[in-house]
Amino acid sequence: MGKQAPPVEKNETIELTFEDITHDGDGVGKINGYPLFVPYALPGERAKVKVIKVKKNFGFGKLLDIDEISPERVEPPCDVYVQCGGCQLQHMSYKMQLEMKRNQVENTLRKIGHIENIPVHPTIGMDDPWRYRNKVQIPVAKKHGELITGFYKKRSHEVIEGMDRCVITAEINDRMVEAVRRMADRLSIPAYDEKSHRGILRHIMVRTGRATEETMIVLVTRTEDIPGKDELVKELHETYPQIKSIVQNINPNKTNVILGKKTKVLWGEEYIYDNIGDIRFAISAKSFYQVNPPQTKKLYDTALEYANLTGGETVIDAYCGIGTISLFLAKQAKKVYGVEIVPEAISDAKANAKLNNIDNAEFFVGEAEKVMPWWKDQGLRPDVIVVDPPRKGCEEALLEAMITMKPKRIVYVSCNPSTLARDLRILEDGGYETKQVQPVDMFPQTGHIEAVAEIHLKVSN
Ligand code: SAH
């Protein structure tokens, strides 16, 4: 007998009870074992659903009416929540978001990594999980004869109209975007038009140091020339004293990438500053910098606790970015080696070490999976290795190099539970043991999950 046909048909309306939720925030309900994914449905709810796509092993549906509402359902405060799609979990209580993220880490470790019976702690959340992002980059368009700013509608390049705030962005950044929009409109600075590749102002980017309240405005333009530039710049910094830097970034290309190669300071400083704990960071227009510093502090505190440094250790920080973790490690270790693929990030890392009078951290540009085996051949034997890779996880060559270098501890900071689980399995098979995992909520209201794992070299008898 062949496999059974899906138990539903396209366009059919059915009653469904939801049991689970995906990391994108889609509710999952099953009909005779066949899962249907339905955006905005919550576990515990029962609802009328229209089937919109039927595949062999799963399908998608649209939520019509909820018959039994979950007590964890809340009203999303954002006016454009469904159109935007930048957040996926605003309709869920924050308590449930944190529980869901923990459960997903635990389930993924078990299913993909066969790692069980270790503590996966409750997710460390925020007291106030709104207005946390320190950076906003917002597209500019012209509609009905006026400049407008707004994120793109889900799966499109059409700017959402009437979007005057983003409830996960720092309020001051919202106000700065509106100020630039209003002034640019009055000065008749033309909005960039993607289709014709004409016009000038493409994006407005604003970043504010949470601890320092210093703001940088970046005008991303197609051309070097901006009509009315001098008036705009003068009015901005005279009206808003928290603005410390106004920068132009020129992106002449027909591309989805927001920033172009060239930046020039139009007024004020090239950098703004921010602090995480007692470390100070200089941030330029193109620097990568964590968007949620208070949660970053909690994430790094956990990483440091798991590294368990006493002052005498040699530590490697792989995928170090601008050296954020490295600098915290350096304060508690003898020596830190950081490696990162982006040269500009390494210059920032070096500058930040200097800014904080840290002289026991050295930074190298390169692919971690190549530099690590090279370090090993050079005889470097770290006591602790910290890795913080992008979503695709660590390269196998890097995992192999770590296994042969035999550090006593590995601390793995992960933004993707699936690749974390895969990599932990390789490390476990190579003689390591996962001790505990701590999820930290870096991106409330979204489906993103961050977690730190503590991994020890097994002691052989
Ligand atoms: N630890 C840093 C940044 C982590 S993000 C922080 O907390 O701020 C992951 C970093 O890995 C990015 O900076 C990215 O540029 C870098 N990266 C990606 N692939 C890499 C590779 N193969 N080798 C080294 N670094 C890489």
Coordinates of C-alpha atoms and ligand atoms in Angstrom, one line a residue:
M1 CA 0.0 0.0 0.0
G2 CA 1.2 3.5 -0.9
K3 CA 1.2 6.5 1.4
Q4 CA -2.2 7.9 2.2
A5 CA -3.3 11.0 0.4
P6 CA -3.4 14.2 2.5
P7 CA -6.7 14.3 4.5
V8 CA -7.5 17.9 3.4
E9 CA -8.1 19.7 0.1
K10 CA -7.2 23.1 -1.0
N11 CA -9.8 25.8 -0.2
E12 CA -11.6 23.6 2.2
T13 CA -12.6 25.1 5.6
I14 CA -11.9 22.9 8.6
E15 CA -11.9 23.0 12.4
L16 CA -8.5 22.5 13.9
T17 CA -7.0 22.3 17.4
F18 CA -3.5 23.6 17.7
E19 CA -0.9 21.7 19.7
D20 CA 2.4 23.3 18.9
I21 CA 4.2 26.3 17.3
T22 CA 7.1 26.7 14.9
H23 CA 10.0 29.0 15.4
D24 CA 8.4 31.4 12.9
G25 CA 5.4 31.6 15.2
D26 CA 3.0 29.5 13.0
G27 CA 0.5 27.4 15.0
V28 CA 0.7 23.6 14.2
G29 CA -2.5 21.5 14.2
K30 CA -2.8 17.9 13.0
I31 CA -5.5 16.1 11.1
N32 CA -4.9 12.3 11.4
G33 CA -1.2 13.0 11.9
Y34 CA -1.0 15.4 8.9
P35 CA 0.4 18.8 10.1
L36 CA -1.1 22.1 9.0
F37 CA 0.8 25.3 9.6
V38 CA -1.3 28.3 10.4
P39 CA 0.1 31.8 11.0
Y40 CA -1.1 33.6 14.2
A41 CA -2.7 30.4 15.8
L42 CA -1.6 29.6 19.3
P43 CA -1.2 26.2 21.0
G44 CA -4.4 25.3 22.9
E45 CA -6.6 27.2 20.5
R46 CA -9.4 25.7 18.4
A47 CA -10.2 27.6 15.2
K48 CA -11.8 27.6 11.7
V49 CA -9.1 27.4 9.2
K50 CA -9.1 27.7 5.4
V51 CA -6.6 25.3 3.7
I52 CA -4.5 27.2 1.3
K53 CA -1.7 24.9 0.3
V54 CA -1.6 21.1 0.4
K55 CA 1.8 19.3 0.1
K56 CA 2.5 15.6 0.5
N57 CA 3.5 15.6 4.1
F58 CA 2.2 19.0 5.4
G59 CA 0.1 21.9 4.4
F60 CA -0.6 25.6 5.2
G61 CA -3.8 27.3 6.3
K62 CA -5.3 30.7 7.0
L63 CA -6.8 31.5 10.4
L64 CA -10.5 32.5 9.9
D65 CA -12.3 32.4 13.3
I66 CA -11.0 31.4 16.7
D67 CA -13.6 29.4 18.6
E68 CA -11.5 28.7 21.7
I69 CA -9.0 31.5 22.5
S70 CA -5.7 30.8 24.3
P71 CA -5.3 32.7 27.6
E72 CA -1.8 33.6 26.3
R73 CA -3.2 35.5 23.3
V74 CA -2.6 39.2 23.5
E75 CA -3.4 42.2 21.3
P76 CA -0.4 43.1 19.2
P77 CA 0.5 46.8 20.0
C78 CA 1.9 47.4 16.5
D79 CA -0.5 48.9 14.0
V80 CA 1.1 47.2 11.0
Y81 CA 2.0 43.8 12.7
V82 CA 0.4 41.6 10.0
Q83 CA 1.5 43.6 7.0
C84 CA 5.1 44.0 8.2
G85 CA 6.1 40.5 9.3
G86 CA 9.3 41.8 11.0
C87 CA 7.9 40.4 14.3
Q88 CA 6.2 37.0 14.5
L89 CA 5.2 36.7 18.1
Q90 CA 3.4 39.9 19.2
H91 CA 0.1 38.1 19.5
M92 CA 1.6 35.8 22.2
S93 CA 2.2 36.8 25.9
Y94 CA 5.8 37.4 26.6
K95 CA 5.7 34.6 29.2
M96 CA 4.7 32.2 26.5
Q97 CA 7.4 33.5 24.1
L98 CA 10.1 32.7 26.7
E99 CA 8.7 29.2 27.4
M100 CA 8.4 28.5 23.7
K101 CA 12.0 29.5 23.0
R102 CA 13.3 27.3 25.8
N103 CA 11.2 24.3 24.7
Q104 CA 12.4 24.7 21.1
V105 CA 16.0 24.6 22.2
E106 CA 15.4 21.5 24.3
N107 CA 13.4 19.7 21.5
T108 CA 16.0 20.6 18.8
L109 CA 18.9 19.4 20.9
R110 CA 17.1 16.1 21.5
K111 CA 15.8 15.6 17.9
I112 CA 18.8 16.7 15.9
G113 CA 21.7 16.3 18.4
H114 CA 20.4 13.4 20.5
I115 CA 21.4 15.4 23.5
E116 CA 19.1 14.9 26.4
N117 CA 19.2 14.9 30.2
I118 CA 21.0 18.1 30.4
P119 CA 19.6 21.3 31.9
V120 CA 18.1 23.7 29.4
H121 CA 17.4 26.7 31.7
P122 CA 14.4 29.0 31.5
T123 CA 15.0 31.7 28.9
I124 CA 16.5 34.9 30.3
G125 CA 14.0 37.6 29.1
M126 CA 13.7 41.4 29.4
D127 CA 11.6 43.2 32.1
D128 CA 10.3 45.4 29.3
P129 CA 10.4 43.5 26.0
W130 CA 9.6 46.5 23.8
R131 CA 11.5 49.4 22.3
Y132 CA 14.8 47.5 22.7
R133 CA 16.4 47.9 19.3
N134 CA 19.1 50.5 19.2
K135 CA 19.2 50.7 15.4
V136 CA 16.7 51.2 12.7
Q137 CA 17.2 51.2 8.9
I138 CA 14.0 52.3 7.1
P139 CA 13.3 52.6 3.4
V140 CA 12.1 55.9 1.9
A141 CA 9.6 56.2 -0.8
K142 CA 7.2 58.7 -2.4
K143 CA 3.5 58.2 -2.2
H144 CA 0.7 60.7 -3.0
G145 CA 3.3 63.5 -3.5
E146 CA 4.9 63.0 -0.1
L147 CA 8.0 61.4 1.2
I148 CA 7.1 58.4 3.4
T149 CA 9.2 56.0 5.5
G150 CA 8.1 52.4 6.4
F151 CA 9.3 48.9 6.4
Y152 CA 8.5 46.8 3.3
K153 CA 5.3 44.7 3.3
K154 CA 6.0 41.0 3.9
R155 CA 7.6 39.4 0.9
S156 CA 7.5 42.6 -1.2
H157 CA 9.4 45.8 -1.8
E158 CA 6.3 48.0 -1.2
V159 CA 6.7 50.5 1.6
I160 CA 4.0 50.2 4.3
E161 CA 2.0 53.4 4.4
G162 CA 1.0 55.1 7.7
M163 CA 3.8 53.4 9.7
D164 CA 4.9 56.1 12.1
R165 CA 6.5 53.9 14.8
C166 CA 8.1 50.5 15.3
V167 CA 7.3 49.2 18.8
I168 CA 10.6 47.2 19.1
T169 CA 12.7 50.2 18.2
A170 CA 14.0 52.8 20.7
E171 CA 11.6 55.7 20.7
I172 CA 14.2 58.2 20.0
N173 CA 15.1 56.5 16.7
D174 CA 11.5 56.6 15.7
R175 CA 11.5 60.3 16.4
M176 CA 14.7 60.9 14.5
V177 CA 13.4 59.0 11.4
E178 CA 10.3 61.2 11.4
A179 CA 12.4 64.4 11.8
V180 CA 14.6 63.5 8.8
R181 CA 11.6 62.5 6.8
R182 CA 9.8 65.7 7.5
M183 CA 12.8 67.9 6.8
A184 CA 13.8 66.0 3.6
D185 CA 10.2 66.3 2.3
R186 CA 10.2 70.1 3.0
L187 CA 13.5 70.4 1.2
S188 CA 12.2 68.4 -1.7
I189 CA 15.0 65.8 -1.5
P190 CA 13.8 63.1 -4.0
A191 CA 13.1 59.6 -2.6
Y192 CA 14.9 56.8 -4.4
D193 CA 12.7 54.7 -6.7
E194 CA 13.8 51.1 -7.0
K195 CA 12.0 50.4 -10.3
S196 CA 13.5 53.2 -12.3
H197 CA 16.7 53.4 -10.2
R198 CA 16.2 57.2 -9.9
G199 CA 15.8 59.6 -7.1
I200 CA 18.3 60.0 -4.2
L201 CA 17.3 59.1 -0.6
R202 CA 17.2 55.3 -0.2
H203 CA 17.2 54.6 3.5
I204 CA 17.4 56.5 6.8
M205 CA 19.4 54.7 9.4
V206 CA 19.5 55.8 13.0
R207 CA 21.6 54.3 15.8
T208 CA 21.5 55.4 19.4
G209 CA 23.8 54.2 22.2
R210 CA 21.5 53.0 24.9
A211 CA 23.8 53.8 27.7
T212 CA 25.2 57.1 26.3
E213 CA 22.2 58.4 24.4
E214 CA 24.4 59.5 21.5
T215 CA 22.7 59.3 18.1
M216 CA 24.1 58.8 14.6
I217 CA 22.1 59.5 11.6
V218 CA 23.0 57.9 8.3
L219 CA 21.5 59.1 5.0
V220 CA 21.8 56.3 2.5
T221 CA 21.7 57.9 -1.0
R222 CA 22.1 56.8 -4.6
T223 CA 24.2 59.9 -5.6
E224 CA 26.9 61.8 -3.8
D225 CA 25.1 65.0 -4.3
I226 CA 22.1 65.7 -2.1
P227 CA 20.1 68.9 -2.8
G228 CA 19.4 70.8 0.4
K229 CA 22.0 68.8 2.2
D230 CA 23.5 71.7 4.2
E231 CA 20.1 72.9 5.4
L232 CA 19.1 69.4 6.4
V233 CA 22.3 68.8 8.3
K234 CA 22.3 72.1 10.1
E235 CA 18.6 71.9 11.1
L236 CA 19.0 68.4 12.4
H237 CA 21.9 68.9 14.7
E238 CA 20.7 72.3 15.9
T239 CA 17.3 70.9 16.7
Y240 CA 18.4 67.7 18.3
P241 CA 21.5 68.0 20.6
Q242 CA 21.7 64.2 21.1
I243 CA 22.8 63.9 17.5
K244 CA 26.6 63.5 17.6
S245 CA 27.2 62.3 14.1
I246 CA 25.6 62.7 10.6
V247 CA 27.0 60.5 8.0
Q248 CA 26.2 59.9 4.3
N249 CA 26.5 56.5 2.8
I250 CA 26.5 56.3 -1.0
N251 CA 25.0 53.2 -2.6
P252 CA 24.8 53.8 -6.4
N253 CA 23.9 50.2 -7.2
K254 CA 20.7 48.5 -8.1
T255 CA 20.7 46.1 -5.2
N256 CA 18.8 44.9 -2.1
V257 CA 21.9 45.5 0.1
I258 CA 21.3 48.6 2.1
L259 CA 24.7 50.2 2.6
G260 CA 27.2 51.0 -0.2
K261 CA 31.0 51.1 0.0
K262 CA 31.6 54.8 0.6
T263 CA 30.7 56.7 3.7
K264 CA 31.5 60.3 4.5
V265 CA 30.9 62.3 7.6
L266 CA 28.6 65.3 6.9
W267 CA 28.8 66.7 10.4
G268 CA 30.2 65.8 13.8
E269 CA 32.0 62.6 14.7
E270 CA 32.8 59.5 12.7
Y271 CA 31.8 57.4 15.7
I272 CA 29.3 57.3 18.5
Y273 CA 30.0 55.5 21.7
D274 CA 28.1 53.0 23.8
N275 CA 28.9 50.9 26.8
I276 CA 28.1 47.3 27.6
G277 CA 28.9 46.7 31.3
D278 CA 32.2 48.5 31.9
I279 CA 33.4 48.2 28.3
R280 CA 33.1 51.0 25.9
F281 CA 32.6 50.6 22.1
A282 CA 33.2 53.1 19.3
I283 CA 30.6 52.4 16.6
S284 CA 30.8 53.7 13.0
A285 CA 28.1 53.7 10.4
K286 CA 29.2 50.4 9.0
S287 CA 30.2 48.7 12.3
F288 CA 28.3 45.6 13.3
Y289 CA 27.0 46.2 16.9
Q290 CA 24.6 44.1 18.9
V291 CA 21.1 45.6 18.6
N292 CA 20.0 44.8 22.2
P293 CA 22.9 45.7 24.5
P294 CA 21.2 45.0 27.9
Q295 CA 20.4 41.4 26.8
T296 CA 23.9 41.1 25.2
K297 CA 25.3 41.8 28.6
K298 CA 23.3 38.9 30.1
L299 CA 24.4 36.7 27.2
Y300 CA 28.0 37.5 27.7
D301 CA 27.8 37.2 31.5
T302 CA 26.5 33.6 30.9
A303 CA 29.3 32.9 28.4
L304 CA 31.8 34.2 30.9
E305 CA 30.4 32.1 33.7
Y306 CA 30.6 29.0 31.5
A307 CA 34.2 29.9 30.5
N308 CA 35.0 29.9 34.3
L309 CA 38.2 31.9 33.9
T310 CA 40.7 32.5 36.8
G311 CA 43.1 34.8 35.2
G312 CA 45.8 32.4 33.9
E313 CA 44.0 31.0 30.8
T314 CA 44.7 31.3 27.1
V315 CA 41.4 31.8 25.3
I316 CA 40.3 31.7 21.6
D317 CA 37.3 33.7 20.5
A318 CA 36.3 32.4 17.1
Y319 CA 33.8 34.5 15.0
C320 CA 34.7 37.4 17.2
G321 CA 33.1 40.3 15.2
I322 CA 34.2 43.6 16.7
G323 CA 35.6 41.7 19.7
T324 CA 32.7 42.2 22.0
I325 CA 33.1 38.9 23.8
S326 CA 36.9 38.9 23.4
L327 CA 37.2 42.1 25.5
F328 CA 35.0 40.7 28.3
L329 CA 37.1 37.5 28.3
A330 CA 40.4 39.5 28.2
K331 CA 39.6 41.1 31.6
Q332 CA 39.5 37.7 33.2
A333 CA 42.1 35.7 31.2
K334 CA 45.9 35.8 30.5
K335 CA 45.5 36.1 26.7
V336 CA 42.7 36.2 24.2
Y337 CA 43.1 35.5 20.5
G338 CA 40.1 36.6 18.3
V339 CA 39.5 35.6 14.7
E340 CA 36.9 37.1 12.3
I341 CA 36.4 37.1 8.6
V342 CA 35.4 40.8 8.1
P343 CA 38.5 43.1 8.0
E344 CA 36.6 46.2 9.1
A345 CA 35.3 44.3 12.2
I346 CA 38.8 43.4 13.2
S347 CA 39.9 47.1 12.9
D348 CA 37.0 47.9 15.2
A349 CA 38.0 45.2 17.6
K350 CA 41.6 46.5 17.7
A351 CA 40.4 50.1 18.2
N352 CA 38.0 49.0 21.0
A353 CA 40.7 47.1 22.8
K354 CA 42.8 50.2 22.8
L355 CA 39.9 52.4 23.9
N356 CA 39.5 50.2 26.9
N357 CA 43.3 49.8 27.6
I358 CA 43.1 46.1 27.0
D359 CA 46.5 44.8 25.8
N360 CA 46.1 41.1 26.2
A361 CA 43.8 40.6 23.2
E362 CA 45.1 40.0 19.7
F363 CA 42.9 40.0 16.6
F364 CA 43.3 38.2 13.3
V365 CA 41.4 38.5 10.0
G366 CA 40.6 35.1 8.4
E367 CA 38.3 32.2 8.2
A368 CA 38.0 30.6 11.6
E369 CA 38.1 27.1 10.1
K370 CA 41.5 27.9 8.5
V371 CA 43.1 30.0 11.2
M372 CA 42.2 27.5 14.0
P373 CA 44.1 24.5 12.4
W374 CA 47.0 26.9 11.7
W375 CA 47.1 28.0 15.3
K376 CA 47.1 24.4 16.3
D377 CA 50.1 23.7 14.0
Q378 CA 51.9 26.7 15.6
G379 CA 51.5 25.0 19.0
L380 CA 48.8 27.2 20.4
R381 CA 47.0 25.2 23.1
P382 CA 44.0 27.2 24.5
D383 CA 42.4 26.4 27.8
V384 CA 39.0 27.6 26.6
I385 CA 37.5 28.3 23.2
V386 CA 34.5 30.5 22.7
V387 CA 32.6 30.3 19.4
D388 CA 29.8 32.5 18.2
P389 CA 29.1 31.5 14.6
P390 CA 26.5 32.8 12.2
R391 CA 23.2 30.9 11.6
K392 CA 24.9 28.1 9.5
G393 CA 27.0 27.1 12.5
C394 CA 30.6 26.0 12.7
E395 CA 32.5 24.5 9.7
E396 CA 33.4 20.9 10.3
A397 CA 37.2 21.8 9.9
L398 CA 36.8 24.2 12.9
L399 CA 35.1 21.6 15.0
E400 CA 37.8 19.0 14.2
A401 CA 40.5 21.5 15.0
M402 CA 38.9 22.2 18.4
I403 CA 38.6 18.5 19.1
T404 CA 42.4 18.0 18.4
M405 CA 43.4 21.1 20.4
K406 CA 41.6 19.6 23.4
P407 CA 40.7 22.8 25.3
K408 CA 39.2 21.9 28.7
R409 CA 36.1 24.0 27.9
I410 CA 34.2 25.2 24.9
V411 CA 31.5 27.8 25.2
Y412 CA 29.2 27.9 22.2
V413 CA 27.1 31.0 21.6
S414 CA 24.4 30.1 19.0
C415 CA 21.7 32.0 17.1
N416 CA 20.3 28.8 15.6
P417 CA 19.3 25.8 17.8
S418 CA 19.5 23.4 14.8
T419 CA 23.1 24.0 13.9
L420 CA 24.0 24.2 17.6
A421 CA 22.5 20.7 18.0
R422 CA 24.3 19.4 15.0
D423 CA 27.7 20.8 16.2
L424 CA 27.2 19.6 19.8
R425 CA 26.7 16.1 18.4
I426 CA 30.1 16.3 16.6
L427 CA 31.8 17.6 19.7
E428 CA 30.2 14.9 21.9
D429 CA 31.4 12.2 19.5
G430 CA 34.9 13.8 19.7
G431 CA 35.2 13.4 23.4
Y432 CA 33.2 16.4 24.8
E433 CA 30.2 16.6 27.0
T434 CA 27.4 19.2 27.0
K435 CA 26.8 20.4 30.6
Q436 CA 24.1 23.0 30.4
V437 CA 22.4 25.3 27.9
Q438 CA 21.0 28.8 28.6
P439 CA 18.6 30.5 26.2
V440 CA 18.7 34.3 26.3
D441 CA 16.0 36.4 24.6
M442 CA 17.9 38.8 22.4
F443 CA 15.0 39.6 20.1
P444 CA 11.7 39.7 22.0
Q445 CA 8.5 39.6 19.8
T446 CA 10.4 37.8 17.0
G447 CA 11.0 34.1 16.5
H448 CA 14.8 34.4 16.9
I449 CA 16.4 32.2 19.5
E450 CA 19.9 32.7 21.1
A451 CA 21.4 30.2 23.4
V452 CA 24.8 29.5 25.2
A453 CA 26.1 26.0 25.8
E454 CA 28.8 24.9 28.3
I455 CA 30.8 22.0 27.0
H456 CA 33.6 20.1 28.8
L457 CA 36.3 17.8 27.7
K458 CA 35.5 14.4 29.1
V459 CA 38.1 13.1 31.6
S460 CA 39.3 9.7 30.5
N461 CA 40.2 7.2 33.2
Ligands
SAH1 N1 30.9 37.5 18.6 C1 30.5 38.7 17.9 C2 29.9 38.5 16.5 C3 29.2 37.2 16.3 S1 28.3 37.2 14.7 C4 29.6 39.5 18.7 O1 29.0 39.0 19.7 O2 29.5 40.7 18.5 C5 29.2 36.1 13.8 C6 30.4 36.6 13.1 O3 31.1 35.6 12.4 C7 30.2 37.8 12.2 O4 31.0 38.9 12.6 C8 30.8 37.2 10.8 O5 31.4 38.2 10.0 C9 31.8 36.2 11.3 N2 32.1 35.1 10.3 C10 31.3 34.5 9.5 N3 31.9 33.4 8.9 C11 33.1 33.4 9.4 C12 34.2 32.5 9.2 N4 34.2 31.5 8.4 N5 35.3 32.7 9.9 C13 35.4 33.8 10.8 N6 34.4 34.6 11.1 C14 33.2 34.4 10.3

